[in-house]
Short mmCIF file of C-alpha atoms in Angstrom, two decimals:
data_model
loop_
_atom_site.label_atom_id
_atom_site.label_comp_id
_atom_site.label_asym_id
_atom_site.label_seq_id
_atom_site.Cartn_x
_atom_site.Cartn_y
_atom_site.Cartn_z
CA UNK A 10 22.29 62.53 101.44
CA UNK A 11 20.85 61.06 97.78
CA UNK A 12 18.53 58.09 97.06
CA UNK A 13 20.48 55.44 95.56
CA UNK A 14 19.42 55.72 91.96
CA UNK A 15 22.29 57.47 89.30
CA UNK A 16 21.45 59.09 86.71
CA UNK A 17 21.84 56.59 83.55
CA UNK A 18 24.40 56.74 81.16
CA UNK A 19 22.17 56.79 78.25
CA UNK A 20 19.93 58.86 79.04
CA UNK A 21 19.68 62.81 79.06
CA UNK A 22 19.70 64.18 82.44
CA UNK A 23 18.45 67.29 84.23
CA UNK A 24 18.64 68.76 87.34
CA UNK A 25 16.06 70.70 89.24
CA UNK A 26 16.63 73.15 91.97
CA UNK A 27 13.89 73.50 94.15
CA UNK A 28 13.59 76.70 96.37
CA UNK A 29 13.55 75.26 100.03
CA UNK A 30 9.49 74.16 101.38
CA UNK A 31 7.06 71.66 100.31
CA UNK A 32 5.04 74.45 98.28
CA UNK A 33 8.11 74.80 95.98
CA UNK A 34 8.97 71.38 95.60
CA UNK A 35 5.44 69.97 94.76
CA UNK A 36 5.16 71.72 91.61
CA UNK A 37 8.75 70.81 90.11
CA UNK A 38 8.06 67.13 90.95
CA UNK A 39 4.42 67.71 89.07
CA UNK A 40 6.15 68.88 85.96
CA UNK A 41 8.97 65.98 86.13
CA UNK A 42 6.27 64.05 86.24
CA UNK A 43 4.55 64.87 82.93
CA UNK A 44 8.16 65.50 81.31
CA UNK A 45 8.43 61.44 81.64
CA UNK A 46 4.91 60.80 80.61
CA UNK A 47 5.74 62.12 77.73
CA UNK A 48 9.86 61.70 77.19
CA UNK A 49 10.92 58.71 78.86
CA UNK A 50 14.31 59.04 77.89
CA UNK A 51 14.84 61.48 80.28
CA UNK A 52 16.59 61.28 83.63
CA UNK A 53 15.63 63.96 86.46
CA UNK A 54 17.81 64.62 89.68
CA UNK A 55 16.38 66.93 92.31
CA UNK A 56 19.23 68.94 94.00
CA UNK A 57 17.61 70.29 97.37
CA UNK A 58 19.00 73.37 99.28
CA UNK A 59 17.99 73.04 103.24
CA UNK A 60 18.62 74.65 106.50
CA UNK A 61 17.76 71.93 108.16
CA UNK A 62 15.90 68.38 108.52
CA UNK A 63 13.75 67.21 105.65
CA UNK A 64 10.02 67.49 106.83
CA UNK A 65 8.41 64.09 106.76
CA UNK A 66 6.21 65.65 103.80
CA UNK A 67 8.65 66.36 101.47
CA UNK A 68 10.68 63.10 102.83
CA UNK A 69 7.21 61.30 102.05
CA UNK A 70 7.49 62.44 98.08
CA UNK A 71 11.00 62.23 97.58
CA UNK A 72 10.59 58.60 98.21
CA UNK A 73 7.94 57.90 96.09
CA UNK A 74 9.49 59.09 93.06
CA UNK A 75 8.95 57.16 89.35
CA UNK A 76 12.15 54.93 88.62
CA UNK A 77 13.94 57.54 86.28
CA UNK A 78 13.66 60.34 89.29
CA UNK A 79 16.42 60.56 92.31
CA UNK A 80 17.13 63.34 94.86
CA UNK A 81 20.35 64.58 96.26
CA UNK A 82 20.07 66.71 99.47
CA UNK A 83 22.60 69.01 99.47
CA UNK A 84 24.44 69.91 103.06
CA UNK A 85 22.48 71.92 105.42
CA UNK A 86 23.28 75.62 105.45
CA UNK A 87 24.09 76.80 109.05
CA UNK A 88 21.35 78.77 110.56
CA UNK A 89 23.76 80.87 112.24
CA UNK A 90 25.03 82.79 108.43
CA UNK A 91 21.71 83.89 108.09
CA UNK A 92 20.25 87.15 110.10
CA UNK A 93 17.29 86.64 111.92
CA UNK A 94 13.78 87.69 111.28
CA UNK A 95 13.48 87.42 107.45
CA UNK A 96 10.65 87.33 105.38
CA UNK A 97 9.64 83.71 104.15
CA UNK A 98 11.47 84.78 100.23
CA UNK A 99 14.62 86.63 101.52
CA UNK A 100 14.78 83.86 103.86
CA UNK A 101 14.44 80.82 100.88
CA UNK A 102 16.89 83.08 98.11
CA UNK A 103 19.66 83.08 101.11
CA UNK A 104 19.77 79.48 101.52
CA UNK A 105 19.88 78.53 98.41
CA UNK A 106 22.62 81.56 97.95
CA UNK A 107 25.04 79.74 100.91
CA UNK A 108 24.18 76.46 99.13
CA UNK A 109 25.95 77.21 95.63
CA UNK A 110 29.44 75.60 96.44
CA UNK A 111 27.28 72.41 97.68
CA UNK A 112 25.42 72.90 94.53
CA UNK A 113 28.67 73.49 92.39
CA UNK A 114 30.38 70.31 93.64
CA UNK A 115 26.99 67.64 93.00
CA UNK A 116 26.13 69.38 89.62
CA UNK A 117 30.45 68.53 88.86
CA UNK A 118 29.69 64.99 89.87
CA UNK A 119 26.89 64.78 87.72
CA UNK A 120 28.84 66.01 84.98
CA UNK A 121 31.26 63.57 85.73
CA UNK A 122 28.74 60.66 85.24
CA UNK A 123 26.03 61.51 82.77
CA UNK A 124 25.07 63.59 79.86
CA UNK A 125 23.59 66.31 82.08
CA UNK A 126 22.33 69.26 79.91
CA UNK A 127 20.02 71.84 81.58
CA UNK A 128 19.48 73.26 85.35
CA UNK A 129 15.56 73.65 86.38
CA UNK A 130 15.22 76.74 88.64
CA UNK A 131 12.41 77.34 91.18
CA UNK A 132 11.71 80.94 91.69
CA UNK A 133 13.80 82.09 94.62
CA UNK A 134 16.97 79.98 93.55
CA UNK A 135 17.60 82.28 90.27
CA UNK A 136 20.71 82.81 92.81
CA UNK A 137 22.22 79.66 91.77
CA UNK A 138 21.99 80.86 88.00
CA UNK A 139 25.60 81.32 87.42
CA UNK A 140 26.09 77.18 88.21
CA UNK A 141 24.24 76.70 85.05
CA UNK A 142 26.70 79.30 82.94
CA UNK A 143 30.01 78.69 84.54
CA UNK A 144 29.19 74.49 83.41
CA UNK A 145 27.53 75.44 80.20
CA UNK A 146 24.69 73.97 80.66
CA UNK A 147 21.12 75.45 79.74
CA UNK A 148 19.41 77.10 82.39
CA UNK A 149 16.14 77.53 82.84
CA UNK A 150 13.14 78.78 85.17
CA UNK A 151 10.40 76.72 86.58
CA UNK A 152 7.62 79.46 87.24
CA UNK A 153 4.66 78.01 88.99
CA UNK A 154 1.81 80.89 88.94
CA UNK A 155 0.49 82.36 86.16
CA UNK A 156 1.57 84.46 83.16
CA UNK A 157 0.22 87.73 84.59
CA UNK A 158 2.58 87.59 87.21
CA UNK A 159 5.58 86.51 85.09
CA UNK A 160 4.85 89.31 82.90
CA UNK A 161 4.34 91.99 85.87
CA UNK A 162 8.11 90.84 87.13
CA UNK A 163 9.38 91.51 83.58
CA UNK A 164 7.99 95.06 84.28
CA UNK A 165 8.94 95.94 87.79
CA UNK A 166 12.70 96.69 86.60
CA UNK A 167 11.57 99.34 84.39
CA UNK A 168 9.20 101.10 86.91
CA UNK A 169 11.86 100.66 89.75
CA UNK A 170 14.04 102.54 87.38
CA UNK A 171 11.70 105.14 86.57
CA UNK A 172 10.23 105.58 90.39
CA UNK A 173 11.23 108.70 92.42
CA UNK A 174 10.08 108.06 95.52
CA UNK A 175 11.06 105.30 98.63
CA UNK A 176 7.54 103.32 97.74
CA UNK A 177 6.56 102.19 94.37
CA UNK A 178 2.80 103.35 95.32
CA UNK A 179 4.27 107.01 95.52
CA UNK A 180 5.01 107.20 91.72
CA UNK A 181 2.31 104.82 90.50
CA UNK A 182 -1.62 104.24 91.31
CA UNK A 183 -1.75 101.86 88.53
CA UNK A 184 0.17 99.54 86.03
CA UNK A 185 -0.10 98.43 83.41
CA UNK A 186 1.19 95.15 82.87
CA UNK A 187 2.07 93.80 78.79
CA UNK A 188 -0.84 91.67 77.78
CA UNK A 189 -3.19 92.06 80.43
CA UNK A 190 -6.14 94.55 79.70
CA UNK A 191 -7.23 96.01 82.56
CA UNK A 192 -4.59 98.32 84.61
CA UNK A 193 -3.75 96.54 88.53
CA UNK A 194 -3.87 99.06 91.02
CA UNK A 195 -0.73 99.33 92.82
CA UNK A 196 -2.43 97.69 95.53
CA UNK A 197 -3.52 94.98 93.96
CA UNK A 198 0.57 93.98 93.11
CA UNK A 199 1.93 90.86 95.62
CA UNK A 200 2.92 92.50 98.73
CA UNK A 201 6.54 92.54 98.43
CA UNK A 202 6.01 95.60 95.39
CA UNK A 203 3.94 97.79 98.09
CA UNK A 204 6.99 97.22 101.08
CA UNK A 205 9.59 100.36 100.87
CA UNK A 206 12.04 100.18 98.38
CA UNK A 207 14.94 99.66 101.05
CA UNK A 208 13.28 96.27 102.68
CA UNK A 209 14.62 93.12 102.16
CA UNK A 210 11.42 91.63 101.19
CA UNK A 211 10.76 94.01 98.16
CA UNK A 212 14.93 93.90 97.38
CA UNK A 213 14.81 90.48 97.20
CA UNK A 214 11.90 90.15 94.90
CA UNK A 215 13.24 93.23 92.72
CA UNK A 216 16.56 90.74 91.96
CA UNK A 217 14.02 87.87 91.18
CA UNK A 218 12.64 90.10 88.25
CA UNK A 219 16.18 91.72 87.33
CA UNK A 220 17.78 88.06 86.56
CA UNK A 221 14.99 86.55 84.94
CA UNK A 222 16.10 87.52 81.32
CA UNK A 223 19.78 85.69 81.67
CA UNK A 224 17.36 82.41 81.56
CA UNK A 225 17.34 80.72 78.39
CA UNK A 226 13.68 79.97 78.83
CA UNK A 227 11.17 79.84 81.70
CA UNK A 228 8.41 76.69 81.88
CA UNK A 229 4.89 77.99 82.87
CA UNK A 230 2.12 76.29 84.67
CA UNK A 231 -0.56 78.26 82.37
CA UNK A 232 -1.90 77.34 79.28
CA UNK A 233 -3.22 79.95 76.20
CA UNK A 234 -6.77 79.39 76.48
CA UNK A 235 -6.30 80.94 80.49
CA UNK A 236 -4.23 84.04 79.25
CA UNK A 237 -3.78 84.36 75.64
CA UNK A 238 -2.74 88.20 74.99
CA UNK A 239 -0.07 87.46 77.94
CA UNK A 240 1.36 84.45 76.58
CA UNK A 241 1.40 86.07 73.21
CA UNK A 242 3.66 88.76 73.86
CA UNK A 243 5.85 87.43 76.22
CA UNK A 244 6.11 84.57 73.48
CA UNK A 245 6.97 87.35 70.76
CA UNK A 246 9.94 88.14 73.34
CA UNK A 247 13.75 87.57 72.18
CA UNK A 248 14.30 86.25 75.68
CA UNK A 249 13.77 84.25 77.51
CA UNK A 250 11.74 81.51 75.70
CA UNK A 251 8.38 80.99 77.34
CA UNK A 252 6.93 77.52 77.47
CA UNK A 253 3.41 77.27 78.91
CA UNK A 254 3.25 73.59 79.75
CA UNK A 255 -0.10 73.54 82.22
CA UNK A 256 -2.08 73.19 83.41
CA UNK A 257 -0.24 70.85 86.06
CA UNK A 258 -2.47 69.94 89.29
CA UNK A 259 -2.18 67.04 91.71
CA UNK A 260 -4.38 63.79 90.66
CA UNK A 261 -4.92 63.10 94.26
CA UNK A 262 -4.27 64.95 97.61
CA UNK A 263 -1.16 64.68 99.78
CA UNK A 264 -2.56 63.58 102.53
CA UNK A 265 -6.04 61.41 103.50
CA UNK A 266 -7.56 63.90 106.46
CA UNK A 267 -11.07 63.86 106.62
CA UNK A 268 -11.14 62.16 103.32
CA UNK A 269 -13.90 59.39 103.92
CA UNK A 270 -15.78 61.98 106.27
CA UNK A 271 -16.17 64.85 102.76
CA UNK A 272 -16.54 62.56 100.30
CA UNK A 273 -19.61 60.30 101.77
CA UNK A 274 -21.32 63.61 102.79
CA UNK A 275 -20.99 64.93 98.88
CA UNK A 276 -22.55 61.41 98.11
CA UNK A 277 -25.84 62.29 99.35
CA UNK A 278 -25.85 65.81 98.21
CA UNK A 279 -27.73 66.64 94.66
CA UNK A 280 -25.44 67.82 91.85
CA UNK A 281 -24.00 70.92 91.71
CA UNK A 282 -25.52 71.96 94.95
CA UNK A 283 -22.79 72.36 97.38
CA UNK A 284 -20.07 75.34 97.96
CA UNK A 285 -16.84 74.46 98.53
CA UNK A 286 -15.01 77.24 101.04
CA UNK A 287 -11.58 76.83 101.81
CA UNK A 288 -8.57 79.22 102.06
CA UNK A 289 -5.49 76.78 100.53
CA UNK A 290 -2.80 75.10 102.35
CA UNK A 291 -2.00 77.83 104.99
CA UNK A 292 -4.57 80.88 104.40
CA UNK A 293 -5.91 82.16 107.63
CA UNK A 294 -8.98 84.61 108.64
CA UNK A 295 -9.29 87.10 111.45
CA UNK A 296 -12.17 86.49 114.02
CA UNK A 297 -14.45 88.68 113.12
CA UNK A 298 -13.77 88.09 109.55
CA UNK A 299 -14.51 84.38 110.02
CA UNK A 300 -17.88 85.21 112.00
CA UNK A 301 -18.84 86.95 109.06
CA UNK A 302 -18.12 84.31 107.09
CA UNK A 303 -20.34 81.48 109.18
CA UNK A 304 -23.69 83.74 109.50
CA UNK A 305 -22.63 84.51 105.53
CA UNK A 306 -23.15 80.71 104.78
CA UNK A 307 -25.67 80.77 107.34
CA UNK A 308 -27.74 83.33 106.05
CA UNK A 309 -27.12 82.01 102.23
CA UNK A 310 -29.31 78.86 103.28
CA UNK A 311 -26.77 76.91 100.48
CA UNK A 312 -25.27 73.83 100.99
CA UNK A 313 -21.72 74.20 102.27
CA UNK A 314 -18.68 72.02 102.31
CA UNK A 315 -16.19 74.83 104.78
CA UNK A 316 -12.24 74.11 106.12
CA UNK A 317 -11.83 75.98 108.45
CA UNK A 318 -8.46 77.12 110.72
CA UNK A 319 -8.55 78.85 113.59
CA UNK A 320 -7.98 82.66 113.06
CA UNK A 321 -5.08 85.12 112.97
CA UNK A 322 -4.31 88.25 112.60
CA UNK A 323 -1.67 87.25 109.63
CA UNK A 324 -3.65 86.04 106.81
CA UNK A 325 -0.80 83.59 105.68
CA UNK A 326 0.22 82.49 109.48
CA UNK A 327 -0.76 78.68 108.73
CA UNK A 328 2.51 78.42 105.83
CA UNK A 329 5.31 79.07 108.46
CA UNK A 330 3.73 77.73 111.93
CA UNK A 331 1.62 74.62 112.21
CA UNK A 332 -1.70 75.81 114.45
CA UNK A 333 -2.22 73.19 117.26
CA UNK A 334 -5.67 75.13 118.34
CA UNK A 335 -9.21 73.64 117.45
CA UNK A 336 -10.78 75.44 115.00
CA UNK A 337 -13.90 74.46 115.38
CA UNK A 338 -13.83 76.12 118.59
CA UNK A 339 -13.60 80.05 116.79
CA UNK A 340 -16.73 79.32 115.36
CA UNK A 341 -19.73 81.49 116.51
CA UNK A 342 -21.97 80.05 119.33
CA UNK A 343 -24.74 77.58 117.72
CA UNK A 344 -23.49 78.07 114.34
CA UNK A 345 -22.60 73.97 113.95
CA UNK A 346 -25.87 73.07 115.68
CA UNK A 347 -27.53 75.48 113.04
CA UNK A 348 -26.58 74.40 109.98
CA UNK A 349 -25.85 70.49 110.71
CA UNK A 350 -28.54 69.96 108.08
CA UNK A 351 -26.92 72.25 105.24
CA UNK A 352 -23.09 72.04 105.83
CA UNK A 353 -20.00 69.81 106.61
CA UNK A 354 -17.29 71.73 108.41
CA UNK A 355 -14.19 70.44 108.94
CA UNK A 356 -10.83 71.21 110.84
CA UNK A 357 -7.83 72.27 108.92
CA UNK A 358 -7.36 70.17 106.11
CA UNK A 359 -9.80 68.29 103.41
CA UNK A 360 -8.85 66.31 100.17
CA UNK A 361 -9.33 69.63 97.88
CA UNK A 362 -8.36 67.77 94.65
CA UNK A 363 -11.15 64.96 95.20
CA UNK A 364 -13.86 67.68 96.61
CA UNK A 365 -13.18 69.65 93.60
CA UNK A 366 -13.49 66.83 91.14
CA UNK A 367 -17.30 65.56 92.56
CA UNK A 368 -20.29 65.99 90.44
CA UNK A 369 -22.03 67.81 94.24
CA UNK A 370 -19.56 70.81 93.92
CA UNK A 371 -21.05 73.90 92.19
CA UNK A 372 -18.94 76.43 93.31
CA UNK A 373 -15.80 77.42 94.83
CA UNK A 374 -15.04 80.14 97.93
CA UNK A 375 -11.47 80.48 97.20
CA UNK A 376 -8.15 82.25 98.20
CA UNK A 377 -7.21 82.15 94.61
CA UNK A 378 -3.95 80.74 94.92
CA UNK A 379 -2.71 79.60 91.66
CA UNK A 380 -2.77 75.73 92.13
CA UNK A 381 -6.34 76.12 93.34
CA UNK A 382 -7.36 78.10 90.95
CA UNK A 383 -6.09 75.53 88.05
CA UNK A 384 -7.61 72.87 89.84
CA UNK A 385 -11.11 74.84 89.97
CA UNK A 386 -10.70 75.62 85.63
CA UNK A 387 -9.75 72.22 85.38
CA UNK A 388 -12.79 70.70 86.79
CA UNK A 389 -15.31 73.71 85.75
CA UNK A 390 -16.08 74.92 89.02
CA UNK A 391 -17.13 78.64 89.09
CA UNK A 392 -15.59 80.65 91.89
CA UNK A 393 -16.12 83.02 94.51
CA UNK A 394 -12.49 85.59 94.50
CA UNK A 395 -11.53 85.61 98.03
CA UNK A 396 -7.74 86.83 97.66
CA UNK A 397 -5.44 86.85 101.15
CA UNK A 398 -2.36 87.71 100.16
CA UNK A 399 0.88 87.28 97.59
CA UNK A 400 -0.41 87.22 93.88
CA UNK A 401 -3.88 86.19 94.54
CA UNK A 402 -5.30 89.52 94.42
CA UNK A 403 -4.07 89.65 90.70
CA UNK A 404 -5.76 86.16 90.32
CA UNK A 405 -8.81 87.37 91.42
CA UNK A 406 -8.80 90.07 89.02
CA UNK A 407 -8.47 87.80 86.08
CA UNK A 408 -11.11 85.30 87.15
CA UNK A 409 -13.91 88.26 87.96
CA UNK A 410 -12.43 91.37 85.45
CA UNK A 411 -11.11 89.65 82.44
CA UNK A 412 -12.27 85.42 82.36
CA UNK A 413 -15.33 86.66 84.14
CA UNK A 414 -15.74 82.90 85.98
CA UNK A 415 -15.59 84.28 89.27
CA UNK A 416 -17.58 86.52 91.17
CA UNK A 417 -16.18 88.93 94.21
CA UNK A 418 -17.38 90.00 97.30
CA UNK A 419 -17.26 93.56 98.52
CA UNK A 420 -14.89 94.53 101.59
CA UNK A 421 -16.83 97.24 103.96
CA UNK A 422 -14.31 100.13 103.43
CA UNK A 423 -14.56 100.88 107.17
CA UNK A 424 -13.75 97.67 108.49
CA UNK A 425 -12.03 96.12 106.18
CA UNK A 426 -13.95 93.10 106.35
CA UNK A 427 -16.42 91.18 104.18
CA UNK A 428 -19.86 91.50 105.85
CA UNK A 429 -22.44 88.67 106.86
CA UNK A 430 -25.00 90.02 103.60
CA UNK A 431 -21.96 90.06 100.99
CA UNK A 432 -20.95 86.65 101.80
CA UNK A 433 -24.27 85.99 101.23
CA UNK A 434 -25.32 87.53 97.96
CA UNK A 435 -21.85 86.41 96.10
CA UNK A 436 -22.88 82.83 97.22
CA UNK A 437 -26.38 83.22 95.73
CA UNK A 438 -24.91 84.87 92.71
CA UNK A 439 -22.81 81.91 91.56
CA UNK A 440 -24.90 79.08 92.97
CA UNK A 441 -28.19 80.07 90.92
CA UNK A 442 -29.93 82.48 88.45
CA UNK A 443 -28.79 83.89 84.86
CA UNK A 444 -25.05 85.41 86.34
CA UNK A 445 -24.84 82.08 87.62
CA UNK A 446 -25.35 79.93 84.02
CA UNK A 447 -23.30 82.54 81.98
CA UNK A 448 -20.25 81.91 84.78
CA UNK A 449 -20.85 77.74 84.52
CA UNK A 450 -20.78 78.25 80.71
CA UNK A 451 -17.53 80.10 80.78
CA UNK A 452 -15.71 78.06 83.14
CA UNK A 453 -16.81 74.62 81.28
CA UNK A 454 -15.31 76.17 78.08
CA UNK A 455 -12.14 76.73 79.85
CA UNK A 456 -12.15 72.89 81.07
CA UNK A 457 -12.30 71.96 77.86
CA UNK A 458 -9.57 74.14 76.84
CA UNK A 459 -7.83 72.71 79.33
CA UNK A 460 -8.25 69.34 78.51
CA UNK A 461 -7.74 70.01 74.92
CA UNK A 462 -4.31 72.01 75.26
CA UNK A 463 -2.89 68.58 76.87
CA UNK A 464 -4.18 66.48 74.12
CA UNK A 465 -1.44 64.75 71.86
CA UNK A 466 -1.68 67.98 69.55
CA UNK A 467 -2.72 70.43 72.17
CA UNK A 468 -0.23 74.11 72.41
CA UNK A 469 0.62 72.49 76.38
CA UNK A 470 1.92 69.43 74.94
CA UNK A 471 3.38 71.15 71.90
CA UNK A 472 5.49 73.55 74.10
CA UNK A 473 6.81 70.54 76.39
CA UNK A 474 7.80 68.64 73.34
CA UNK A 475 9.60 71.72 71.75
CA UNK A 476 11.40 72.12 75.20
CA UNK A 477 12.41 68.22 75.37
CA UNK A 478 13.88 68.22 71.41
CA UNK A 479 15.96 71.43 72.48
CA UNK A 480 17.81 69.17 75.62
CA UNK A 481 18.00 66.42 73.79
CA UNK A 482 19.80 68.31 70.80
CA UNK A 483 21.81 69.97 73.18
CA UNK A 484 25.69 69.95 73.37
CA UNK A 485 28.12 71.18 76.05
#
């Protein structure tokens, strides 16, 4: 199935392989995006590996695209090739693995009708890598976190190498990853690095990091003023070339939820005086961690904008399963009554990329996921680490440890969980007092930097002009 648009004769074209799920193809579409704000005379096709039915979501923004974008969804791999109960990465590098003939025969007919030059690669469809070499065509890798975690899966070969024992934690307590200046604990690595060495989740991953240096370059949604030493070196790097392009965030949300609801209540709140709390797309709490959290804002007596979903056990069970529950309804007895006069809470969803950008936000409670995070730089809003899961415990660390625009909670080390008083005093650390103003100074330098690095001579715009004049030059 393809939209009806062709990639035009005179112009250059690329195609961009998504990894399967919304949260893969948003960012690919972000970056085509600013590719043709800036280079016109480019032509992008999205080639889209499924298992099944497009969700009306991603249906919703493959529709929508600019004139010189079109889609091609390739033929539905059959459930019944894959085994059953993978993790959410094994489970995305396998379908786009069955997909490569479907892939092979549309990137052919491409060939056969434009002046395609380069293959864009999502994270878990480095499978489809060979495509790009058997055609001779550039490949490349679009990498949509930061360049900590690029840099730490450059690494992981050599300490997989070195390792003597079933678990990486066994041989190391810490790493050291090029660039970065404080060692990660080996806890603090995304949690496919701290499965055993013989799962699927941490073998996938491991052939991530092992094929990432047959790219000839990989596009980053970072920019040098966020993390300079790690873009240097990986920059001073015979292969592959690194472009840091970012920072890339949505101008407006995906969807309109509660959207009137947040934004009039932030109209009649004073500047800078409300805290934003909300866990991402898909990040869940478990019930006594989200009690804590309520008599935390409770106690804080600061303004509070929350999201809240109802709890889990798993602390990313919202990505894969839609939650049908009230939320509202987890919520500690009185708490709403309560605090009616200091907070909004609402169910499930809220417009983060409008909250974020109002003049009543001064402060962010945040998973740390890497879009959020860029959006909370972006508009200078301090933060308040609250990682779940996947790389955002490395996040955290460079927003507290090394940007220092973040403060972090501490977890009681016999429950695990972050008590009612810790909530509490993080939110009064970055909401007033001296901590407070050296954190809102930081973080407003790195909005400028932000801004700046996308200006018409900024490195961001540099690095996306230096990758456009190498496709254009390039011949089969």
């Amino acid at each position: 199935m393809s939209n009806s648009i062709t990639c035009m004769e005179k112009k250059t074209c690329i195609a961009m392989v998504p990894s399967p799920g919304l949260s893969h193809l948003i960012p690919l579409v972000e970056f085509a995006k600013l590719l043709l704000q800036n280079h016109n005379e480019y032509h992008i096709t999205f080639l889209i590996p499924t298992l099944g039915p497009l969700t009306p979501s991603m249906q919703s923004i493959l529709n929508t695209l600019p004139p010189n974008m079109n889609f091609i969804v390739l033929p539905q791999v059959n459930i019944e090739d894959l085994p059953h109960n993978l993790d959410p990465a094994t489970q995305m590098k396998l379908i786009v693995k069955h997909s490569i003939p479907f892939l092979y025969e549309e990137v052919k007919s491409l060939l056969s009708k434009t002046r395609l030059v380069a293959l864009v690669f999502s994270m878990f469809s480095t499978d489809a890598h060979d495509v790009a070499k058997h055609f001779n065509l550039l490949s490349y890798l679009f990498f949509s976190s930061g360049a900590v975690l690029f840099s730490l899966f450059l690494t992981i070969p050599n300490l997989d190498e070195a390792a003597s024992t079933q678990f990486l934690g066994s041989s190391y307590e810490t790493v050291n990853i090029p660039g970065f200046s404080i060692p990660l604990h080996i806890k603090e690595l995304p949690d496919p690095f701290i499965c055993e060495r013989s799962s699927d989740a941490y073998k996938s991953i491991l052939d991530v990091c092992q094929k990432l240096s047959l790219f000839d370059g990989v596009i980053m949604n970072t920019f040098t003023d966020l993390e300079p030493e790690v873009i240097r070196v990986l920059q001073d790097r015979e292969k592959p070339s690194v472009y840091p392009v970012g920072p890339m965030i949505r101008n407006e949300s995906n969807n309109e939820a509660n959207m009137s609801m947040c934004l009039r209540w932030l109209e009649n709140q004073q500047p800078s005086s409300v805290l934003f709390v909300s866990f991402g797309s898909g990040g869940t709490l478990s019930q006594d961690q989200l009690n804590e959290l309520a008599f935390g804002l409770e106690l804080s007596g600061h303004k509070f904008l929350w999201v809240v979903r109802a709890p889990s056990k798993n602390s990313s069970s919202a990505y894969f399963s839609g939650q049908n529950n009230d939320p509202l309804e987890y919520l500690p007895n009185g708490f709403l009554e309560r605090t009616k006069e200091n907070g909004l809470v609402v169910a499930s969803w809220a417009p983060q990329v409008e909250i974020l950008g109002h003049g009543s936000i001064g402060g962010f409670l945040s998973h740390c996921g890497w879009s959020s995070t860029l959006e909370s730089v972006v508009n200078g809003v301090p933060l308040i680490a609250w990682p779940l899961f996947a790389e955002q415990r490395m996040n955290a660390k460079l927003l507290t440890d090394v940007l220092k625009v973040a403060v972090r909670p501490k977890v009681d080390d016999e429950t695990g969980i972050i008590k009612q008083e810790e909530v509490a005093k993080a939110i009064k650390r970055i909401m007033k007092g001296d901590e407070s103003f050296e954190i809102r100074k930081k973080i407003k330098e790195l909005s400028v930097g932000a801004a700046t690095v996308l200006s018409e001579h900024g490195s961001s715009r540099k690095a996306l002009s230096s990758l456009a004049l190498k496709w254009q030059q390039y011949t089969c």
